[in-house]
mmCIF file of C-alpha atoms and ligand atoms in Angstrom:
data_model
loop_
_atom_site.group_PDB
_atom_site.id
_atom_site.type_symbol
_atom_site.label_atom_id
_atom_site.label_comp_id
_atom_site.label_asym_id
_atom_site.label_seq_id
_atom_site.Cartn_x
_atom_site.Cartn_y
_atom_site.Cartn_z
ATOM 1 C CA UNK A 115 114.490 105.322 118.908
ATOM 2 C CA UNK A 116 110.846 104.272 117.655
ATOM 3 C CA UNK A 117 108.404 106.683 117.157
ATOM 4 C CA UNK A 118 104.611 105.989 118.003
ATOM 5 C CA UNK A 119 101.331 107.215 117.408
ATOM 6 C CA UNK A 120 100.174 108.862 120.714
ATOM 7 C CA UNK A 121 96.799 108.564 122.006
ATOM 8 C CA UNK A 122 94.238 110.769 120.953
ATOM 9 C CA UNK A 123 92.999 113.895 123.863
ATOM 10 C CA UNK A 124 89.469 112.777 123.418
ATOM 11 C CA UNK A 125 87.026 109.596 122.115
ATOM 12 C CA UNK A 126 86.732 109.402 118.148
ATOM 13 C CA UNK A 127 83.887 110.503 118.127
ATOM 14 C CA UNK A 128 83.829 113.399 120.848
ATOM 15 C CA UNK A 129 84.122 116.403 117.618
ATOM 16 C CA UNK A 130 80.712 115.211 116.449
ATOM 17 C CA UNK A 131 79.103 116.830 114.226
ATOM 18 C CA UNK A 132 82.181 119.055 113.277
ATOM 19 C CA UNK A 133 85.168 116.628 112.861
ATOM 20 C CA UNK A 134 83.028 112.986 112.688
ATOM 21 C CA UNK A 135 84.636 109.438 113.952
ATOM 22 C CA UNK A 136 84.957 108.651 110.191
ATOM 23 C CA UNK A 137 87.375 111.361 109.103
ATOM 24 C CA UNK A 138 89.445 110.779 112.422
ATOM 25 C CA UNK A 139 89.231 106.928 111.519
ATOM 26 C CA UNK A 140 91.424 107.828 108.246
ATOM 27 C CA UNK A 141 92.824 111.033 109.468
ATOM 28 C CA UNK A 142 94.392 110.240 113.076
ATOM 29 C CA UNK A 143 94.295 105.699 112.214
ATOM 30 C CA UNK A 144 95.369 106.205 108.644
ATOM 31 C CA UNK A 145 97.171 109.371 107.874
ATOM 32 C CA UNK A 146 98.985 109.964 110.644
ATOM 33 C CA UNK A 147 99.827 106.466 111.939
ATOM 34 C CA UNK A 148 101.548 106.148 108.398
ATOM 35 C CA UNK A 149 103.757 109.237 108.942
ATOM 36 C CA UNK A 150 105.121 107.398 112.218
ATOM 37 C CA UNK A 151 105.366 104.327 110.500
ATOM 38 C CA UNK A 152 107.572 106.309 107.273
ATOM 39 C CA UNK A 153 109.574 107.880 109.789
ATOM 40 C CA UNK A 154 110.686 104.459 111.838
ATOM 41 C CA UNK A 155 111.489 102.723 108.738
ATOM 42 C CA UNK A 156 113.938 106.198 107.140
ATOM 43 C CA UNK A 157 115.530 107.105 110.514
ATOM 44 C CA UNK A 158 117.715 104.129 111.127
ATOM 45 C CA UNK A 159 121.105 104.102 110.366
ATOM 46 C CA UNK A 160 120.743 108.200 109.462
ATOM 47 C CA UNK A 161 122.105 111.173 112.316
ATOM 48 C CA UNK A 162 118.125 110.905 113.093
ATOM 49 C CA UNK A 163 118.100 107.466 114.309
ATOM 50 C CA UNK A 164 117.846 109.320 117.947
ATOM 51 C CA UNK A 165 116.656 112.729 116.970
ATOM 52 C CA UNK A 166 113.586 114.215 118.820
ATOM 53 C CA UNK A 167 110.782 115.559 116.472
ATOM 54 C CA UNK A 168 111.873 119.124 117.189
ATOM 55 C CA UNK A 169 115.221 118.555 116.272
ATOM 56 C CA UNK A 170 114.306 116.766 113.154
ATOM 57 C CA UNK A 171 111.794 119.533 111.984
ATOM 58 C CA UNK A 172 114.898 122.099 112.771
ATOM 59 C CA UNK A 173 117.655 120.428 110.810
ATOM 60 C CA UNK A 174 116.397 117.177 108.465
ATOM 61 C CA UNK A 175 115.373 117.547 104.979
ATOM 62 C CA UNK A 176 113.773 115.172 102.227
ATOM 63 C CA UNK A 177 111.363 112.662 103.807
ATOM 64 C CA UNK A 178 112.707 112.431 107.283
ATOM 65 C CA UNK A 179 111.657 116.371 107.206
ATOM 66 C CA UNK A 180 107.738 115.765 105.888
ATOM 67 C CA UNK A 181 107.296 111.942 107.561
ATOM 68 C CA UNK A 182 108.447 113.723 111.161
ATOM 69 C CA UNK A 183 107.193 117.216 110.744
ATOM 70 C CA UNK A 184 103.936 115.538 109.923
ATOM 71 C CA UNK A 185 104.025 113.173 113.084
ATOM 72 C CA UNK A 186 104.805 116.704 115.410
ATOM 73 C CA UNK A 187 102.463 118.534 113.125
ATOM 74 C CA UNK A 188 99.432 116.246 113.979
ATOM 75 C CA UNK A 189 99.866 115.171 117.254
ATOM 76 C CA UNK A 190 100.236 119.108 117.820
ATOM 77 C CA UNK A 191 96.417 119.715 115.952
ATOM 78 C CA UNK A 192 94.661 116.924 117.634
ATOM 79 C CA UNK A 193 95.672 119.035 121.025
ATOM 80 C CA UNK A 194 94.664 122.331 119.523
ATOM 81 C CA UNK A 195 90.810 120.781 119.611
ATOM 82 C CA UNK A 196 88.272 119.933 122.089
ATOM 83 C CA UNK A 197 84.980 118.875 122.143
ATOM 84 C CA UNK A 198 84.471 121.509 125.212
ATOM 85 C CA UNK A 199 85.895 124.464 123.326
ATOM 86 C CA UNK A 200 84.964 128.102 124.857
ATOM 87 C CA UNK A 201 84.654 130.945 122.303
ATOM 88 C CA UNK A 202 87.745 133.009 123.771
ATOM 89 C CA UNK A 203 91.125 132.891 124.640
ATOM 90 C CA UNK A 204 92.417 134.211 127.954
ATOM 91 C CA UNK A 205 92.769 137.355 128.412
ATOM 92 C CA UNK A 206 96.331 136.940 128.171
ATOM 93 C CA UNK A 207 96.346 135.667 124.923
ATOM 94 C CA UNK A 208 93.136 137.916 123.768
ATOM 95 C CA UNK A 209 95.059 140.686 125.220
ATOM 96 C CA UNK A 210 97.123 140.225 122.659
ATOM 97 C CA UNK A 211 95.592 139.004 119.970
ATOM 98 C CA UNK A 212 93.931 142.409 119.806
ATOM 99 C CA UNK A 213 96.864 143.976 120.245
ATOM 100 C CA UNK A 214 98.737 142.255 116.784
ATOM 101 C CA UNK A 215 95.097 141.722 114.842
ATOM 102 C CA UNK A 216 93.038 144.624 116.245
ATOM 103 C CA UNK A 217 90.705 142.373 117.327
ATOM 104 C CA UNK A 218 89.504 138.685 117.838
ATOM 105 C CA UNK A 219 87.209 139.293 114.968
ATOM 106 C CA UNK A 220 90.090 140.574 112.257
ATOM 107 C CA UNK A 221 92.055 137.395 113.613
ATOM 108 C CA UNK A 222 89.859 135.222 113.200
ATOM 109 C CA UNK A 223 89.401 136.364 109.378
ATOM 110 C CA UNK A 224 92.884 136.853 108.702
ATOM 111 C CA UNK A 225 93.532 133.396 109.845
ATOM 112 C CA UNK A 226 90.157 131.803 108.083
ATOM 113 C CA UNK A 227 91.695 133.156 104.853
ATOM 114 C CA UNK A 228 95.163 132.483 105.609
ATOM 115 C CA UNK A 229 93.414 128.377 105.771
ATOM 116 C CA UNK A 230 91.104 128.936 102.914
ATOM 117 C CA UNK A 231 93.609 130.727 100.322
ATOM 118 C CA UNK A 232 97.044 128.304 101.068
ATOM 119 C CA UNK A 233 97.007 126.786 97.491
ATOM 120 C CA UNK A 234 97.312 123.109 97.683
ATOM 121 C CA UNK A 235 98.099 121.114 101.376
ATOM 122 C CA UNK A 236 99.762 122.323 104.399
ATOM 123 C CA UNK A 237 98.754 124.565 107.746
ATOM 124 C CA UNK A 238 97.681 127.816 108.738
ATOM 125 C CA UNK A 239 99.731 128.742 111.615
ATOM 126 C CA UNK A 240 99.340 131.055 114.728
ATOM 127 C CA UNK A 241 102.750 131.927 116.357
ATOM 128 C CA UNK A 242 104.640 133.561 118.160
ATOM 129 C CA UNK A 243 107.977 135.509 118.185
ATOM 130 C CA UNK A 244 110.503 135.763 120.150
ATOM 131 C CA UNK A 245 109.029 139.029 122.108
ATOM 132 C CA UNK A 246 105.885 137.508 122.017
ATOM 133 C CA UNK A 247 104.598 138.940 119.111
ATOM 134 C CA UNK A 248 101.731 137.230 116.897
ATOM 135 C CA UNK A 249 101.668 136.673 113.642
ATOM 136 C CA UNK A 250 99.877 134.064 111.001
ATOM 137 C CA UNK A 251 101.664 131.894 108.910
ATOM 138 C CA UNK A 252 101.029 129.493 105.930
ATOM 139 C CA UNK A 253 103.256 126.465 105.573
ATOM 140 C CA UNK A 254 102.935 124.283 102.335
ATOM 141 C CA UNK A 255 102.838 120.402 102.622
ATOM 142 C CA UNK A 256 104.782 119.372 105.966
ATOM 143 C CA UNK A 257 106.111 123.222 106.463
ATOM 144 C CA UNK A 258 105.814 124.043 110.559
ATOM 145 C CA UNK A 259 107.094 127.630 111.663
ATOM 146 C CA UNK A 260 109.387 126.268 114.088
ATOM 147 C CA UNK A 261 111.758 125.984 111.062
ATOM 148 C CA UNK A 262 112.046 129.867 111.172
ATOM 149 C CA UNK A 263 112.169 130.143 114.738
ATOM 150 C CA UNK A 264 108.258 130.569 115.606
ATOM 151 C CA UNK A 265 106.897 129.327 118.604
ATOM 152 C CA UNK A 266 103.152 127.396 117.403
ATOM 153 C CA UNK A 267 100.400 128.297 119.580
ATOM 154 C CA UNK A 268 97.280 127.459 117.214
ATOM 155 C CA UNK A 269 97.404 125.425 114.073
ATOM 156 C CA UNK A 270 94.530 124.216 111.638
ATOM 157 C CA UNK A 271 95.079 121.369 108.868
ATOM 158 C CA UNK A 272 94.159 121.966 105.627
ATOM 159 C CA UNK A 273 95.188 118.908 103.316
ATOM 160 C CA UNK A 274 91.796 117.355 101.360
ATOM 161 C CA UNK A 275 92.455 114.390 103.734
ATOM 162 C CA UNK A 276 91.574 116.719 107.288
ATOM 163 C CA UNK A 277 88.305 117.187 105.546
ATOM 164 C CA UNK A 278 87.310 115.583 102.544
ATOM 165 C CA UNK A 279 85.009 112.781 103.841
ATOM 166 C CA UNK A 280 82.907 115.255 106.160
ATOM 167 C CA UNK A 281 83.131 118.361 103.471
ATOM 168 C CA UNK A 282 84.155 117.120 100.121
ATOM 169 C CA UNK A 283 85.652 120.307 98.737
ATOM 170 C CA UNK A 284 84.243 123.232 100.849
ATOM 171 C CA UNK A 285 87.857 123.879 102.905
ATOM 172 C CA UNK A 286 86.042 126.857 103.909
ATOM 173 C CA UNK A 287 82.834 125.117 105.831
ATOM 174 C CA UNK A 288 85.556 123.094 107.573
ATOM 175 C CA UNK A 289 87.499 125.971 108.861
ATOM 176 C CA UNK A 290 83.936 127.331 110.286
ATOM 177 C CA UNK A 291 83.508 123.943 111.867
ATOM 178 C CA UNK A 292 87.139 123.630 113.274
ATOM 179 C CA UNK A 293 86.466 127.269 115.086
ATOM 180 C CA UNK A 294 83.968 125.532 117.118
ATOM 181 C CA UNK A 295 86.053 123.286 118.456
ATOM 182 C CA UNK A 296 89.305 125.161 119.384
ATOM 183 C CA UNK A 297 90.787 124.063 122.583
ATOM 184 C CA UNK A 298 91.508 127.872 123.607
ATOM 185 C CA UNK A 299 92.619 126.749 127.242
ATOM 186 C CA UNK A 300 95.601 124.848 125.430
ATOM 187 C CA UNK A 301 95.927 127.583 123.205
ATOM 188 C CA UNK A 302 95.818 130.388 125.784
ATOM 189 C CA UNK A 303 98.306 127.943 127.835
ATOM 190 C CA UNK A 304 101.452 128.240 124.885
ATOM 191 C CA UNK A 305 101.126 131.786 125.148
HETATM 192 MN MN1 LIG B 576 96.467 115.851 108.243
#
Protein backbone atom coordinates (compact mmCIF):
# COMPACT_ATOMS: atom_id res chain seq x y z
CA UNK A 1 0.00 0.00 0.00
CA UNK A 2 1.32 3.66 -0.91
CA UNK A 3 0.60 6.34 1.17
CA UNK A 4 -0.14 9.94 -0.28
CA UNK A 5 -0.34 13.36 0.65
CA UNK A 6 -4.10 14.26 0.66
CA UNK A 7 -5.39 17.43 -0.56
CA UNK A 8 -5.53 20.27 1.54
CA UNK A 9 -9.55 21.44 3.04
CA UNK A 10 -8.93 24.88 1.76
CA UNK A 11 -6.60 27.18 -0.90
CA UNK A 12 -2.94 27.91 0.49
CA UNK A 13 -3.57 30.82 1.13
CA UNK A 14 -7.25 30.81 2.65
CA UNK A 15 -5.54 31.16 6.71
CA UNK A 16 -4.22 34.56 5.67
CA UNK A 17 -2.99 36.55 7.83
CA UNK A 18 -2.84 33.81 10.62
CA UNK A 19 -1.25 30.69 8.97
CA UNK A 20 0.27 32.51 5.47
CA UNK A 21 0.71 30.47 1.95
CA UNK A 22 4.47 30.52 2.80
CA UNK A 23 4.50 28.49 6.00
CA UNK A 24 1.88 26.00 4.39
CA UNK A 25 4.28 25.99 1.24
CA UNK A 26 7.03 24.27 3.66
CA UNK A 27 4.69 23.03 6.25
CA UNK A 28 1.85 20.99 4.27
CA UNK A 29 4.51 20.79 0.49
CA UNK A 30 7.61 20.18 2.53
CA UNK A 31 7.13 18.76 5.93
CA UNK A 32 4.49 16.70 5.58
CA UNK A 33 4.83 15.41 2.00
CA UNK A 34 8.29 14.09 3.36
CA UNK A 35 6.67 12.11 6.22
CA UNK A 36 4.56 10.22 3.40
CA UNK A 37 7.40 9.91 1.34
CA UNK A 38 9.66 8.28 4.72
CA UNK A 39 6.87 6.14 5.38
CA UNK A 40 6.51 4.51 1.59
CA UNK A 41 10.10 3.92 1.38
CA UNK A 42 10.28 1.98 5.48
CA UNK A 43 6.95 0.10 5.14
CA UNK A 44 7.78 -2.39 2.47
CA UNK A 45 8.72 -5.66 3.19
CA UNK A 46 7.81 -4.85 7.22
CA UNK A 47 4.09 -6.27 8.93
CA UNK A 48 3.21 -2.44 7.87
CA UNK A 49 3.54 -2.85 4.26
CA UNK A 50 -0.55 -2.86 4.43
CA UNK A 51 -1.16 -1.28 7.77
CA UNK A 52 -3.67 1.68 7.98
CA UNK A 53 -2.29 4.84 9.79
CA UNK A 54 -4.35 3.98 12.87
CA UNK A 55 -3.04 0.73 13.14
CA UNK A 56 0.46 1.84 12.67
CA UNK A 57 0.20 4.70 15.33
CA UNK A 58 -1.36 1.76 17.73
CA UNK A 59 1.30 -0.89 17.36
CA UNK A 60 4.69 0.35 15.20
CA UNK A 61 7.63 1.80 16.82
CA UNK A 62 11.00 3.49 15.57
CA UNK A 63 10.44 5.48 12.36
CA UNK A 64 7.47 3.72 10.91
CA UNK A 65 5.84 5.11 14.38
CA UNK A 66 7.01 9.09 13.87
CA UNK A 67 7.05 9.00 9.67
CA UNK A 68 3.12 7.60 9.98
CA UNK A 69 1.97 9.20 13.15
CA UNK A 70 3.18 12.37 11.55
CA UNK A 71 1.30 11.71 8.14
CA UNK A 72 -2.22 10.97 10.50
CA UNK A 73 -1.07 13.71 12.78
CA UNK A 74 -1.11 16.42 9.98
CA UNK A 75 -3.60 15.52 7.74
CA UNK A 76 -5.72 15.43 11.12
CA UNK A 77 -4.55 19.47 11.94
CA UNK A 78 -5.04 20.77 8.51
CA UNK A 79 -8.92 19.56 9.18
CA UNK A 80 -8.99 21.02 12.65
CA UNK A 81 -8.70 24.69 10.72
CA UNK A 82 -10.77 26.84 8.63
CA UNK A 83 -10.61 30.00 7.23
CA UNK A 84 -14.52 30.38 8.31
CA UNK A 85 -13.94 29.44 11.93
CA UNK A 86 -16.90 30.50 14.49
CA UNK A 87 -15.78 31.35 18.06
CA UNK A 88 -17.76 28.30 19.73
CA UNK A 89 -18.26 24.85 19.70
CA UNK A 90 -21.73 23.30 19.72
CA UNK A 91 -23.42 23.17 22.42
CA UNK A 92 -22.78 19.64 22.60
CA UNK A 93 -19.30 19.89 22.76
CA UNK A 94 -19.41 23.39 24.86
CA UNK A 95 -21.75 21.56 27.02
CA UNK A 96 -19.09 19.78 27.90
CA UNK A 97 -16.25 21.50 27.69
CA UNK A 98 -17.63 23.46 30.63
CA UNK A 99 -18.47 20.64 32.24
CA UNK A 100 -14.48 19.04 32.32
CA UNK A 101 -12.76 22.82 32.16
CA UNK A 102 -15.38 24.94 33.96
CA UNK A 103 -15.59 26.93 31.19
CA UNK A 104 -14.60 27.74 27.49
CA UNK A 105 -12.41 30.40 28.91
CA UNK A 106 -10.28 27.97 31.53
CA UNK A 107 -10.06 25.59 28.35
CA UNK A 108 -8.94 27.62 26.27
CA UNK A 109 -5.97 28.62 28.79
CA UNK A 110 -5.32 25.29 29.95
CA UNK A 111 -4.88 24.22 26.44
CA UNK A 112 -2.85 27.63 25.28
CA UNK A 113 -0.38 26.59 28.01
CA UNK A 114 -0.54 23.02 27.53
CA UNK A 115 0.89 24.37 23.52
CA UNK A 116 3.09 27.04 24.89
CA UNK A 117 4.87 25.01 27.88
CA UNK A 118 5.44 21.32 25.82
CA UNK A 119 9.31 21.64 25.89
CA UNK A 120 10.68 20.99 22.52
CA UNK A 121 8.22 19.62 19.32
CA UNK A 122 5.09 17.73 19.40
CA UNK A 123 1.05 18.53 19.95
CA UNK A 124 -1.27 19.76 22.36
CA UNK A 125 -4.12 17.48 22.29
CA UNK A 126 -7.93 17.71 23.08
CA UNK A 127 -9.54 14.22 23.64
CA UNK A 128 -11.72 12.28 24.63
CA UNK A 129 -12.31 9.15 26.81
CA UNK A 130 -14.03 6.44 26.57
CA UNK A 131 -17.26 7.96 28.55
CA UNK A 132 -16.77 10.95 26.81
CA UNK A 133 -14.81 12.68 29.12
CA UNK A 134 -12.29 15.62 28.10
CA UNK A 135 -9.12 16.01 28.90
CA UNK A 136 -5.76 17.87 27.38
CA UNK A 137 -2.84 16.15 26.49
CA UNK A 138 0.81 16.92 25.44
CA UNK A 139 2.55 14.49 23.12
CA UNK A 140 6.37 14.99 22.41
CA UNK A 141 7.71 14.72 18.77
CA UNK A 142 5.24 12.32 16.73
CA UNK A 143 3.29 11.28 20.18
CA UNK A 144 -0.79 11.17 19.23
CA UNK A 145 -3.19 10.09 22.20
CA UNK A 146 -4.67 7.42 20.28
CA UNK A 147 -1.64 5.40 21.54
CA UNK A 148 -3.33 5.44 25.05
CA UNK A 149 -6.67 4.93 23.87
CA UNK A 150 -7.91 8.74 23.42
CA UNK A 151 -10.21 9.63 20.91
CA UNK A 152 -8.58 13.31 19.17
CA UNK A 153 -11.12 15.86 18.76
CA UNK A 154 -8.84 19.14 18.56
CA UNK A 155 -5.14 19.21 18.00
CA UNK A 156 -2.63 22.23 17.52
CA UNK A 157 1.10 21.76 16.14
CA UNK A 158 3.73 23.10 17.87
CA UNK A 159 7.17 22.08 16.17
CA UNK A 160 9.35 25.53 15.12
CA UNK A 161 8.47 24.34 11.56
CA UNK A 162 4.22 25.01 12.12
CA UNK A 163 5.38 28.48 12.83
CA UNK A 164 8.70 29.68 12.47
CA UNK A 165 8.52 31.56 9.11
CA UNK A 166 5.25 33.59 10.15
CA UNK A 167 6.41 33.95 14.08
CA UNK A 168 10.04 33.21 14.44
CA UNK A 169 10.08 32.17 18.08
CA UNK A 170 6.85 33.57 19.69
CA UNK A 171 4.97 29.81 19.91
CA UNK A 172 2.70 31.75 21.97
CA UNK A 173 1.45 34.55 19.21
CA UNK A 174 0.90 31.48 17.02
CA UNK A 175 -1.33 29.66 19.35
CA UNK A 176 -3.43 33.14 19.55
CA UNK A 177 -3.49 33.09 15.79
CA UNK A 178 -4.39 29.30 15.40
CA UNK A 179 -7.59 30.07 17.88
CA UNK A 180 -8.88 32.16 15.16
CA UNK A 181 -9.02 29.75 12.85
CA UNK A 182 -10.41 26.59 14.59
CA UNK A 183 -12.76 24.65 12.49
CA UNK A 184 -15.22 24.15 15.62
CA UNK A 185 -17.97 22.54 13.27
CA UNK A 186 -15.33 19.63 12.66
CA UNK A 187 -14.42 19.80 16.08
CA UNK A 188 -17.93 19.85 17.56
CA UNK A 189 -18.61 16.94 14.83
CA UNK A 190 -15.83 14.20 16.69
CA UNK A 191 -17.57 14.80 19.76
MN1 LIG B 1 4.05 19.98 11.57
Amino acid sequence: MTHQLPELPWAKNALEPYITEKTLEFHYGKHHQAYVTNLNNLIPGTPFENASLEEIIVKAEGGIFNNGAQVWNHTFYWNCLTPNGTELPEPKLLDAINRDFGSFEQFKDQFSKAAATLFGAGWAWLVKDEQGKLSIVQESNAGNPMRKGFTPLLTCDVWEHAYYLDKQNRRPDYVTDWWKIVDWKKVSERY
